[in-house]
Amino acid sequence: MSEYTNPGLFELALGLMLAVTAAVVALRRVGQPPLVAYLFVGVLLGPWVSRALANEEVVSHLGELGVVLLMFTLGLEFNLAKLRSMRQHVFVLGALQVGSTLILSVLMLLLLPAWMISRLLPAEADWKTGFVIGAALAMSSTALITKLLAERRELESEHGRRAFGVLLFQDLAVIPLLIVIPALGGGETLINDLLLALLKAAVLLFVLLRVGPYVMRRWFRMVARQRSHELFTVNVLLASLFFAWLTHAAGLSMELGAFVAGMLIAETEFKVQVEDDIKPFRDLLLGLFFVTIGMKLDVRELPAIWPEVLMLLALIIPLKALLIAFLVRSLKASDGIAIRTAIWLAQAGEFGFVLLGLGLSAGYFPASTMQVMLAAMLLSMLAAPILIQRADWLAMRLSPQDWMMQSVRMQNIASKAFGRSGHVVICGFGRSGQSLARLLRSESVQYLALDTDPDRVRIASRAGEPVVYADSSKREALISVGLQRASALAITFDDTAAAERVLRLVRQLAPKLPVLVRTAHEADILRLREAGATEVIPEIVEGSLMMGSHVMALAGVSLPKVFRRVREVRAARYEMLQGYFEGSDDRHEDLIEHDSVMLRSIEVPEDSAWAGLPVEALMMNDATRLIAVIRQGQRIAASDLVFMEPQDLLILTGSGEGLQVIEERLLEETPPVRSSAYAKASDRGAEP
């Protein structure tokens, strides 16, 4: 088998994987997304990789499939109704952004003094050169921005919808630009070619959007009846690539076809399964795409051109941001939305590299200009995540109006939380959040939910649900919902990175507040607990418990044994709920007998005489048990605790009367007598 192996290609793949892994780990530690690491690796290893590859275009095309699959998954988040509701953002704001960038670029090239542009362009550069450069700079990074919007859960925000609408129009604008740029030198067939391309695009999109939903639903239902997961996954890839090929064959971008395919599947009942199947392929190929983008820059030429690169970079981001902010504001958006949209779209994009390549081939500028443009555009993409992380801060600093609007929004949230005490804060009001809310409502437990989907919040609010539009990963939102007065906080969305951000803020604002987190991946349990989660609920465990209990019952196992087994598994999984699953008599399996067993969190006072003593000294009998301790935001298991400290939050289970006695004993002013429990605790650790 070794005779068929290409050692150079194998070593190249291994080196790339090692470099990407190291870069992702290093940059994640400073809060940067993986896509920046891919760009960074491509820039650093570009010259070596280019020499090692026999056919660099093959790798580049494989990477482009990652963008195709990304647009496919974004299409799954949209449907035709939502796209129609965004038509002003797509066809008005998007057209204004691309058109004004082109016009300004041409005017700047014609009107600026020669000495200002001589270091970048030759003296014979004309309006055609300005048009090509303007077309390249008008593009923003669809892959980078849509990925960040999805990761930060801002796709449905006001600025997120505008940014995504502009990105969609930019993808559409690439089609005529790909025709216009090579034909600028000729001019005779330009109008005919452009009209033909637009006609093909209109016909194809009309057919896909009109007939596509019916065909897609029938197609996927037929595949699903075969009950083959492999066939279903292959069919998902086939659908995305087939639609991408159709639009590419008609002169449109492949990304647009993939987006349409995703929108059509979003109208079917297979949306969730399709998204899960496509994600591994998308992330792998998207990473490869950004590596190939980084490879376009030759770092060996940077020492000679760095002044020009920095000068151009200083022009790209500020001028593009000012233009976009002006356009968004002129369409009657607030200053804050305009600033946030501008920051999200201020960088260059991957299609800009394609348009620059066409301009270079047509001879509109020399290769030296190409390298300066490439370097400045790549640096703008590397800077984009850093600027986006500071978008809210910049918007509030640059716009007093935005600061006031944010204050009013927080005040509205606070008004809903006013008067609530001991309530539960629910972060995320999707299916899990709504199910939790129904359970709490059935027991008359007060709750307040936060969600970032404006449509969901509007519909739920009309139905009388206490739901507010807010991002639970923002400090101001958590303060406004009365975090200090809450009895618990539940993170119901399945996003580990976002959950960690919420946990960090909660531990800063309310270190002793119990926090429960939902996760679909058991591997994230330890990570979430280390971040400060009091308890983590893995979906796969609860699903398998329900499945197992039904299977055991159908297999003839008696119901008392089934209930006991389920309780044993939960007791081992969830330490905080152990009191609910331990009975003194196995002959009584009805859970009603455990209604008297309660769970309570009790704080050790600052000046408590019990500080420095073991918890065992508090216990009156075996019916009251310590489950865990929250100390400075960190959860400590009962088995690991040696001595109590002031301000410890004790999580105890037992009868209401027994827990009340313990709470009263902690308030005693006279030091308790050190019992045998102290000696037992001393055997486990040193005396304080």
XYZ file of C-alpha atoms in Angstrom, residues 3-688:
686
model
C 3.849 2.442 -2.983
C 0.679 4.431 -3.722
C 1.356 6.997 -1.010
C 2.800 10.365 -1.891
C 5.158 11.143 1.020
C 5.290 14.846 0.171
C 1.486 15.201 0.167
C 1.160 13.183 3.379
C 3.760 15.320 5.166
C 2.070 18.471 3.843
C -1.328 17.398 5.218
C 0.235 16.459 8.559
C 2.092 19.761 8.803
C -1.027 21.761 7.968
C -3.085 19.907 10.587
C -0.434 20.458 13.256
C -0.103 24.153 12.394
C -3.865 24.707 12.323
C -4.351 22.879 15.636
C -1.631 24.902 17.362
C -2.929 28.182 15.910
C -6.560 27.483 16.869
C -5.576 26.602 20.453
C -3.349 29.674 20.790
C -5.832 32.151 19.324
C -8.827 30.703 21.183
C -7.001 31.506 24.415
C -7.138 35.192 23.482
C -10.750 35.004 22.335
C -10.233 34.799 18.547
C -12.398 32.532 16.336
C -10.864 29.535 14.520
C -11.276 31.199 11.113
C -8.615 33.759 12.054
C -6.267 30.886 12.892
C -6.857 29.368 9.441
C -6.032 32.691 7.762
C -2.946 33.061 9.937
C -1.695 29.576 9.036
C -2.290 30.223 5.345
C -0.288 33.469 5.454
C 2.645 31.924 7.342
C 2.850 28.682 5.372
C 1.730 30.048 2.010
C 5.068 30.104 0.159
C 6.132 26.643 1.432
C 2.725 25.089 0.722
C 2.531 26.603 -2.752
C 5.876 25.054 -3.694
C 4.887 21.659 -2.248
C 1.542 21.448 -4.048
C 1.539 19.950 -7.522
C -1.855 21.528 -8.319
C -2.760 24.417 -6.047
C -6.087 25.003 -7.823
C -7.439 21.631 -6.649
C -6.932 22.596 -3.011
C -8.445 26.036 -3.675
C -11.575 24.516 -5.243
C -11.945 22.110 -2.322
C -11.821 25.086 0.011
C -14.528 26.883 -1.995
C -16.834 23.955 -1.244
C -16.616 24.996 2.399
C -18.165 28.385 1.546
C -20.827 26.604 -0.515
C -21.782 24.409 2.439
C -21.721 27.406 4.800
C -24.225 29.261 2.614
C -26.289 26.061 2.437
C -26.552 25.891 6.240
C -27.376 29.610 6.388
C -30.179 28.962 3.928
C -31.551 26.443 6.429
C -31.980 29.312 8.916
C -34.104 31.265 6.439
C -37.305 30.630 4.567
C -38.965 32.428 1.689
C -41.130 34.541 3.998
C -38.135 35.721 6.006
C -36.188 36.519 2.833
C -39.104 38.601 1.528
C -39.161 40.498 4.823
C -35.466 41.358 4.269
C -35.871 42.620 0.706
C -35.122 46.236 1.676
C -31.841 45.208 3.327
C -30.872 43.077 0.300
C -31.968 45.104 -2.718
C -31.890 48.662 -1.349
C -29.110 48.823 1.240
C -27.006 46.227 -0.595
C -27.339 47.990 -3.952
C -26.498 51.361 -2.401
C -23.415 49.962 -0.682
C -21.960 48.288 -3.782
C -22.900 51.121 -6.159
C -21.601 53.948 -3.969
C -18.318 52.104 -3.304
C -17.749 51.738 -7.047
C -18.524 55.411 -7.729
C -16.365 56.703 -4.886
C -13.425 54.522 -5.922
C -13.512 55.845 -9.484
C -13.861 59.453 -8.301
C -10.992 59.125 -5.833
C -8.696 57.727 -8.535
C -9.586 60.557 -10.918
C -9.589 63.425 -8.436
C -6.808 62.646 -5.960
C -3.370 64.167 -6.652
C -0.955 61.916 -8.503
C 1.583 61.899 -5.663
C -0.983 60.282 -3.335
C -1.599 57.282 -5.556
C 1.726 56.945 -7.358
C 3.070 54.484 -4.761
C 0.153 52.136 -5.436
C -0.741 52.592 -9.112
C 1.075 53.515 -12.311
C 0.605 56.975 -13.821
C -1.491 55.591 -16.712
C -4.172 54.192 -14.405
C -7.652 55.331 -15.492
C -11.279 54.973 -14.348
C -11.274 51.272 -15.279
C -8.586 50.601 -12.675
C -10.655 52.497 -10.096
C -13.730 50.468 -11.052
C -11.927 47.136 -10.531
C -10.403 48.209 -7.218
C -13.762 49.590 -6.071
C -15.504 46.326 -6.997
C -12.966 44.366 -4.953
C -13.229 46.683 -1.944
C -17.045 46.676 -2.084
C -17.056 42.999 -1.145
C -17.145 41.884 2.486
C -16.311 38.406 3.737
C -19.490 36.322 3.487
C -17.819 33.286 5.043
C -16.237 35.157 7.968
C -19.165 37.419 8.859
C -21.928 34.830 8.544
C -19.894 32.394 10.637
C -19.342 35.021 13.347
C -23.005 36.092 13.234
C -24.075 32.500 13.804
C -21.511 31.874 16.568
C -22.466 35.074 18.426
C -26.184 34.425 17.901
C -26.643 37.832 16.257
C -28.043 36.673 12.911
C -31.536 37.812 13.951
C -30.424 41.120 15.459
C -31.175 44.397 13.674
C -27.576 44.914 12.589
C -27.184 41.202 11.814
C -30.134 41.214 9.400
C -28.777 44.284 7.624
C -25.267 42.866 7.403
C -26.534 39.566 6.039
C -28.783 41.342 3.528
C -25.827 43.346 2.199
C -23.729 40.174 1.964
C -26.449 38.490 -0.097
C -26.546 41.402 -2.530
C -22.750 41.396 -2.792
C -22.921 37.721 -3.814
C -25.500 38.665 -6.457
C -23.379 41.613 -7.618
C -20.415 39.327 -8.286
C -22.300 37.872 -11.267
C -22.384 41.012 -13.452
C -18.976 42.122 -12.156
C -17.389 38.893 -13.386
C -18.718 39.773 -16.839
C -18.065 43.518 -16.793
C -14.423 43.543 -15.612
C -12.952 41.379 -18.441
C -15.160 43.126 -21.017
C -14.262 46.718 -20.041
C -11.508 46.731 -22.653
C -13.809 45.694 -25.508
C -17.163 47.283 -24.926
C -19.036 46.023 -28.032
C -20.693 42.942 -26.507
C -20.717 44.129 -22.888
C -24.380 45.167 -22.751
C -25.575 42.019 -24.536
C -23.552 39.720 -22.305
C -24.747 41.493 -19.171
C -28.427 41.384 -20.157
C -28.151 37.700 -21.100
C -26.580 36.841 -17.754
C -29.240 38.747 -15.805
C -32.016 37.086 -17.814
C -30.612 33.605 -17.116
C -30.272 34.469 -13.443
C -33.854 35.725 -13.195
C -35.312 32.686 -14.977
C -33.309 30.182 -12.958
C -34.109 31.792 -9.586
C -37.813 32.036 -10.497
C -37.957 28.331 -11.381
C -35.997 27.266 -8.288
C -38.082 29.317 -5.868
C -41.402 28.485 -7.544
C -41.045 24.763 -8.196
C -38.237 23.947 -5.769
C -40.227 23.610 -2.497
C -42.558 20.949 -3.918
C -39.753 18.987 -5.601
C -37.452 19.185 -2.570
C -40.120 17.934 -0.156
C -41.037 14.956 -2.366
C -37.392 14.149 -3.003
C -36.329 14.118 0.644
C -39.401 12.154 1.739
C -38.561 9.480 -0.812
C -34.966 9.282 0.457
C -36.078 9.200 4.097
C -38.306 6.183 3.429
C -35.186 4.150 2.604
C -34.173 4.434 6.301
C -30.482 4.738 5.460
C -28.485 7.424 7.255
C -25.627 7.130 4.739
C -28.015 7.653 1.833
C -29.597 10.633 3.560
C -26.193 12.271 4.172
C -25.120 11.696 0.565
C -28.420 13.188 -0.573
C -27.841 16.315 1.531
C -24.427 16.825 -0.100
C -25.944 16.105 -3.508
C -28.691 18.701 -3.023
C -26.310 21.465 -1.948
C -23.735 20.753 -4.668
C -26.362 20.229 -7.400
C -28.003 23.593 -6.787
C -24.568 25.225 -6.587
C -23.683 23.676 -9.948
C -26.975 24.818 -11.502
C -26.438 28.457 -10.576
C -22.757 28.283 -11.572
C -23.718 26.882 -14.976
C -26.154 29.786 -15.406
C -23.429 32.338 -14.682
C -24.377 32.884 -11.032
C -22.253 32.231 -7.965
C -22.238 28.729 -6.468
C -22.851 30.235 -3.036
C -26.194 31.656 -4.169
C -27.362 28.252 -5.412
C -26.376 26.578 -2.160
C -28.238 29.274 -0.200
C -31.401 28.686 -2.251
C -31.110 24.927 -1.675
C -30.890 25.484 2.069
C -33.951 27.759 2.015
C -35.974 25.135 0.154
C -35.032 22.390 2.622
C -35.924 24.754 5.478
C -39.532 24.475 4.260
C -39.484 20.710 4.921
C -39.520 18.668 8.123
C -35.907 17.509 7.571
C -34.227 20.812 8.437
C -32.656 19.776 11.773
C -31.335 16.425 10.526
C -29.867 18.026 7.407
C -28.058 20.656 9.472
C -26.466 17.999 11.714
C -25.329 15.929 8.722
C -23.721 18.799 6.823
C -21.883 20.472 9.706
C -18.720 18.247 9.820
C -18.085 18.629 6.068
C -18.789 22.378 6.198
C -16.381 23.166 9.038
C -13.527 21.102 7.578
C -13.759 22.538 4.063
C -14.391 26.073 5.323
C -11.157 25.900 7.320
C -9.337 24.732 4.195
C -10.845 27.647 2.254
C -9.423 30.226 4.659
C -6.037 28.536 4.559
C -6.037 28.926 0.764
C -7.078 32.592 1.099
C -4.105 33.196 3.400
C -1.808 31.428 0.929
C -2.489 34.116 -1.699
C -0.198 36.511 0.164
C 3.553 36.145 -0.290
C 4.986 37.206 3.083
C 8.468 37.459 1.551
C 7.389 40.664 -0.224
C 5.962 42.352 2.887
C 9.207 44.046 4.056
C 9.372 46.009 0.809
C 5.703 47.071 0.639
C 4.631 47.475 4.268
C 4.222 51.320 4.157
C 1.825 51.044 1.211
C -0.021 48.153 2.901
C -0.568 50.107 6.127
C -1.660 53.189 4.200
C -4.221 51.219 2.214
C -5.417 49.384 5.313
C -5.956 52.715 7.053
C -8.160 53.728 4.116
C -10.144 50.512 3.650
C -11.650 50.006 7.105
C -12.460 53.619 8.157
C -13.750 54.808 4.774
C -15.817 51.699 4.141
C -17.238 51.829 7.658
C -18.157 55.527 7.305
C -19.885 54.892 3.982
C -21.922 51.949 5.287
C -22.860 53.783 8.489
C -24.060 56.764 6.435
C -26.166 54.538 4.152
C -27.734 52.585 7.024
C -28.501 55.811 8.896
C -30.027 57.388 5.773
C -32.486 54.449 5.626
C -33.870 55.546 9.008
C -31.964 53.132 11.251
C -30.624 54.287 14.605
C -27.045 55.420 15.089
C -26.220 52.282 17.088
C -27.501 49.941 14.382
C -25.639 51.931 11.712
C -22.344 51.779 13.622
C -22.665 48.066 14.378
C -23.543 47.227 10.754
C -20.590 49.296 9.526
C -18.140 47.541 11.854
C -19.388 44.112 10.783
C -18.968 44.917 7.061
C -15.852 47.105 7.073
C -13.415 44.369 6.080
C -12.611 43.009 2.615
C -14.013 39.721 1.305
C -13.045 36.549 -0.480
C -14.792 37.540 -3.730
C -12.628 40.649 -3.782
C -9.602 38.417 -4.409
C -11.364 36.877 -7.419
C -12.192 40.297 -8.896
C -8.630 41.514 -8.320
C -7.346 38.448 -10.154
C -9.525 39.334 -13.147
C -8.233 42.915 -13.074
C -4.635 41.728 -12.993
C -5.242 39.360 -15.923
C -6.834 42.174 -17.920
C -3.818 44.427 -17.247
C -5.571 47.169 -15.274
C -2.747 47.275 -12.687
C 0.666 45.612 -12.172
C 1.505 42.612 -9.968
C 3.080 44.890 -7.328
C -0.280 46.601 -6.796
C -1.894 43.189 -6.518
C 0.376 42.207 -3.614
C -0.293 45.464 -1.753
C -4.043 45.026 -2.201
C -3.894 41.384 -1.113
C -1.920 42.197 2.024
C -4.190 45.076 3.055
C -7.375 43.066 2.413
C -6.084 40.060 4.345
C -5.068 42.236 7.290
C -8.554 43.777 7.297
C -10.043 40.275 7.530
C -7.690 39.416 10.387
C -8.703 42.613 12.181
C -12.439 42.050 11.658
C -13.069 39.672 14.620
C -11.229 42.035 16.977
C -13.309 45.024 15.850
C -16.542 43.004 15.974
C -15.857 42.005 19.575
C -15.730 45.717 20.421
C -18.716 46.696 18.267
C -21.116 47.282 21.179
C -18.518 49.292 23.098
C -17.720 51.420 20.049
C -21.409 51.975 19.249
C -22.161 53.233 22.751
C -19.028 55.425 22.815
C -19.651 56.954 19.389
C -23.414 57.359 19.729
C -25.027 58.925 22.815
C -28.370 57.993 21.251
C -27.398 54.311 21.249
C -26.364 54.553 24.890
C -29.784 56.020 25.687
C -31.601 53.344 23.660
C -29.660 50.605 25.390
C -30.502 52.179 28.721
C -34.204 52.341 27.826
C -34.133 48.703 26.703
C -32.451 47.636 29.929
C -34.961 49.715 31.883
C -37.826 47.930 30.124
C -36.277 44.597 31.051
C -35.761 45.750 34.623
C -39.414 46.832 34.809
C -40.472 43.280 33.989
C -38.132 41.953 36.667
C -39.315 44.557 39.182
C -41.089 42.936 42.091
C -39.787 39.486 41.259
C -37.740 37.742 43.902
C -36.735 34.120 44.015
C -37.543 33.853 40.322
C -35.775 31.679 37.759
C -33.884 33.337 34.894
C -34.166 31.310 31.659
C -31.479 32.047 29.057
C -32.916 31.019 25.698
C -36.618 30.553 24.971
C -36.435 27.833 22.337
C -38.064 24.440 22.721
C -36.108 23.564 25.874
C -36.693 26.986 27.430
C -40.421 26.859 26.704
C -40.735 23.351 28.152
C -38.970 24.493 31.319
C -41.260 27.547 31.514
C -44.366 25.344 31.319
C -43.086 23.197 34.194
C -42.320 26.244 36.334
C -45.700 27.782 35.553
C -47.491 24.580 36.598
C -45.888 24.923 40.060
C -46.495 28.704 40.221
C -42.752 29.435 40.141
C -41.945 32.892 38.774
C -39.533 33.107 35.852
C -38.160 35.595 33.338
C -36.756 34.479 29.973
C -34.227 36.121 27.626
C -33.974 35.410 23.901
C -32.319 37.018 20.872
C -34.915 36.053 18.240
C -37.171 39.131 17.834
C -39.953 37.150 16.123
C -40.058 34.566 18.914
C -40.012 37.246 21.620
C -42.818 39.185 19.944
C -45.070 36.133 19.546
C -44.371 34.846 23.072
C -44.949 38.281 24.604
C -48.320 38.551 22.897
C -49.203 35.196 24.450
C -48.468 36.637 27.893
C -45.088 34.998 28.465
C -42.533 36.973 30.539
C -39.936 37.044 27.733
C -37.622 39.932 26.845
C -35.383 40.566 23.851
C -31.866 40.516 25.270
C -28.570 38.715 24.884
C -27.899 36.735 28.048
C -24.149 36.939 27.417
C -24.248 40.719 28.005
C -23.575 42.039 31.514
C -26.280 44.728 31.303
C -28.970 42.196 30.396
C -28.150 39.932 33.343
C -28.151 42.848 35.763
C -31.519 44.049 34.429
C -33.297 40.717 34.989
C -32.617 40.900 38.720
C -29.860 38.332 38.890
C -29.079 39.192 42.515
C -32.678 38.356 43.537
C -33.038 35.192 41.448
C -33.133 31.705 42.938
C -31.563 29.985 39.924
C -30.490 30.515 36.325
C -30.985 27.981 33.522
C -29.039 28.079 30.247
C -31.256 26.164 27.822
C -29.557 26.827 24.466
C -27.051 24.323 23.123
C -24.017 26.539 22.558
C -21.085 25.697 24.798
C -19.010 28.788 23.966
C -21.947 31.142 24.612
C -22.826 29.242 27.794
C -19.273 29.765 29.044
C -19.576 33.518 28.451
C -22.826 33.592 30.435
C -21.277 31.542 33.246
C -18.295 33.887 33.540
C -20.584 36.890 33.867
C -22.913 35.161 36.337
C -19.976 34.185 38.547
C -18.828 37.820 38.549
C -22.278 39.270 39.280
C -23.784 36.568 41.515
C -21.128 34.029 42.557
C -23.499 31.995 44.728
C -26.401 31.711 42.278
C -27.092 28.073 41.237
C -26.736 27.729 37.454
C -27.981 24.763 35.434
C -26.772 24.254 31.866
C -28.143 22.091 29.104
C -25.713 20.390 26.739
C -26.092 17.952 23.873
C -22.505 16.743 24.234
C -21.389 14.774 27.259
C -17.781 15.758 26.558
C -18.644 19.376 27.500
C -19.824 18.529 31.022
C -16.426 18.989 32.708
C -15.708 22.124 30.675
C -19.006 23.726 31.745
C -18.556 22.744 35.380
C -15.106 24.294 35.424
C -16.657 27.460 34.002
C -18.956 27.636 37.037
C -22.038 25.516 36.254
C -23.691 24.111 39.373
C -25.121 21.222 37.384
C -24.966 20.183 33.725
C -27.848 18.282 32.140
C -26.693 16.085 29.223
C -29.537 15.436 26.795
C -28.179 12.077 25.735
C -28.360 10.730 29.309
C -31.983 11.769 29.806
C -32.939 10.400 26.400
C -31.287 7.059 27.101
C -32.960 6.877 30.533
C -36.401 7.296 29.025
C -35.612 4.811 26.303
C -34.172 2.353 28.821
C -37.126 2.609 31.209
C -39.606 1.849 28.423
C -37.514 -1.015 27.072
C -37.147 -2.579 30.545
C -40.887 -2.313 31.137
C -41.659 -3.912 27.762
C -39.110 -6.656 28.506
C -41.039 -7.685 31.620
C -39.083 -5.883 34.366
C -41.433 -4.805 37.152
C -42.220 -1.090 37.309
C -40.832 -0.682 40.878
C -37.487 -2.037 39.690
C -37.561 0.210 36.618
C -38.207 3.319 38.753
C -35.504 2.314 41.226
C -32.946 1.790 38.472
C -33.726 5.165 36.884
C -33.399 6.860 40.275
C -30.040 5.170 40.895
C -28.638 6.368 37.564
C -29.867 9.933 38.153
C -28.507 9.926 41.689
C -25.066 9.065 40.319
C -25.346 11.718 37.588
C -26.880 14.645 39.420
C -25.480 15.096 42.917
C -27.763 18.023 43.642
C -30.861 15.872 43.187
C -29.756 12.865 45.189
C -32.227 13.652 47.966
C -35.102 13.041 45.595
C -34.001 9.570 44.585
C -33.153 7.806 47.834
C -35.986 6.072 49.686
C -35.821 4.426 53.089
C -38.146 1.636 52.004
C -37.927 0.081 48.553
C -41.381 -1.459 48.982
C -42.940 2.025 48.513
C -42.028 3.129 45.015
C -44.504 5.995 44.734
C -42.559 9.246 44.476
C -45.159 11.008 46.605
C -43.350 9.767 49.709
C -40.403 11.959 48.750
C -42.384 15.207 48.568
C -41.144 16.058 52.061
C -37.501 15.906 50.927
C -36.348 19.379 49.923
C -33.307 21.004 48.374
C -32.067 24.307 49.856
C -29.036 26.573 49.545
C -27.896 28.102 52.872
C -25.077 30.650 53.205
C -22.474 30.530 55.977
C -22.588 34.060 57.501
C -19.493 36.252 57.387
C -19.087 36.189 61.171
C -20.457 32.694 61.733
C -19.008 30.752 64.642
C -19.140 27.675 62.424
C -16.450 28.953 60.051
C -13.471 26.634 60.188
C -15.542 23.615 61.278
C -16.600 20.612 59.204
C -20.122 20.477 57.800
C -20.687 17.168 59.623
C -20.839 19.116 62.891
C -23.982 20.852 61.593
C -25.907 17.702 60.763
C -28.604 16.647 63.216
C -29.162 13.197 61.752
C -28.625 11.088 58.645
C -31.777 12.481 57.005
C -30.016 15.771 56.231
C -27.131 15.606 53.772
C -24.655 17.973 52.134
C -24.706 17.771 48.337
C -22.133 20.402 47.345
C -20.665 23.779 48.270
C -20.382 26.875 46.069
C -17.225 28.740 47.136
C -16.228 31.894 45.238
C -18.204 30.763 42.228
C -16.666 27.274 42.136
C -18.560 24.101 42.914
C -16.953 21.769 45.497
C -18.260 18.235 45.918
C -19.257 17.197 49.429
C -16.615 14.455 49.435
C -13.854 17.015 48.750
C -14.853 19.558 51.404
C -12.921 19.598 54.672
C -13.912 22.776 56.538
C -16.510 25.484 56.015
C -15.489 29.039 55.218
C -17.402 32.324 55.580
C -19.809 33.055 52.687
C -19.801 29.408 51.536
C -23.124 28.454 49.932
C -24.146 25.020 51.259
C -26.394 22.945 48.982
C -28.305 20.695 51.416
C -31.100 18.166 51.111
C -33.444 16.952 53.784
C -36.782 17.702 55.439
C -37.962 21.283 55.743
C -37.780 21.109 59.526
C -34.229 19.706 59.524
C -33.006 22.332 57.074
C -34.563 25.079 59.175
C -32.684 23.839 62.248
C -29.387 23.932 60.353
C -30.054 27.473 59.141
C -30.759 28.571 62.738
C -27.615 26.859 64.033
C -25.475 28.756 61.517
C -26.754 32.011 63.041
C -25.702 31.026 66.571
C -23.297 33.503 68.137
C -21.678 31.093 70.575
C -19.057 28.775 69.101
C -20.319 25.189 68.900
C -18.596 22.387 70.756
C -16.158 20.609 68.498
C -17.580 17.163 68.085
C -16.233 13.876 66.861
C -17.057 15.064 63.372
C -14.226 17.575 63.732
C -11.798 14.756 64.455
C -13.033 12.840 61.422
C -12.588 15.876 59.234
C -9.111 16.491 60.637
C -8.118 13.021 59.502
C -8.867 14.149 55.927
C -7.087 17.480 56.064
C -5.006 19.792 58.170
C -6.613 21.793 60.934
C -7.170 25.402 59.849
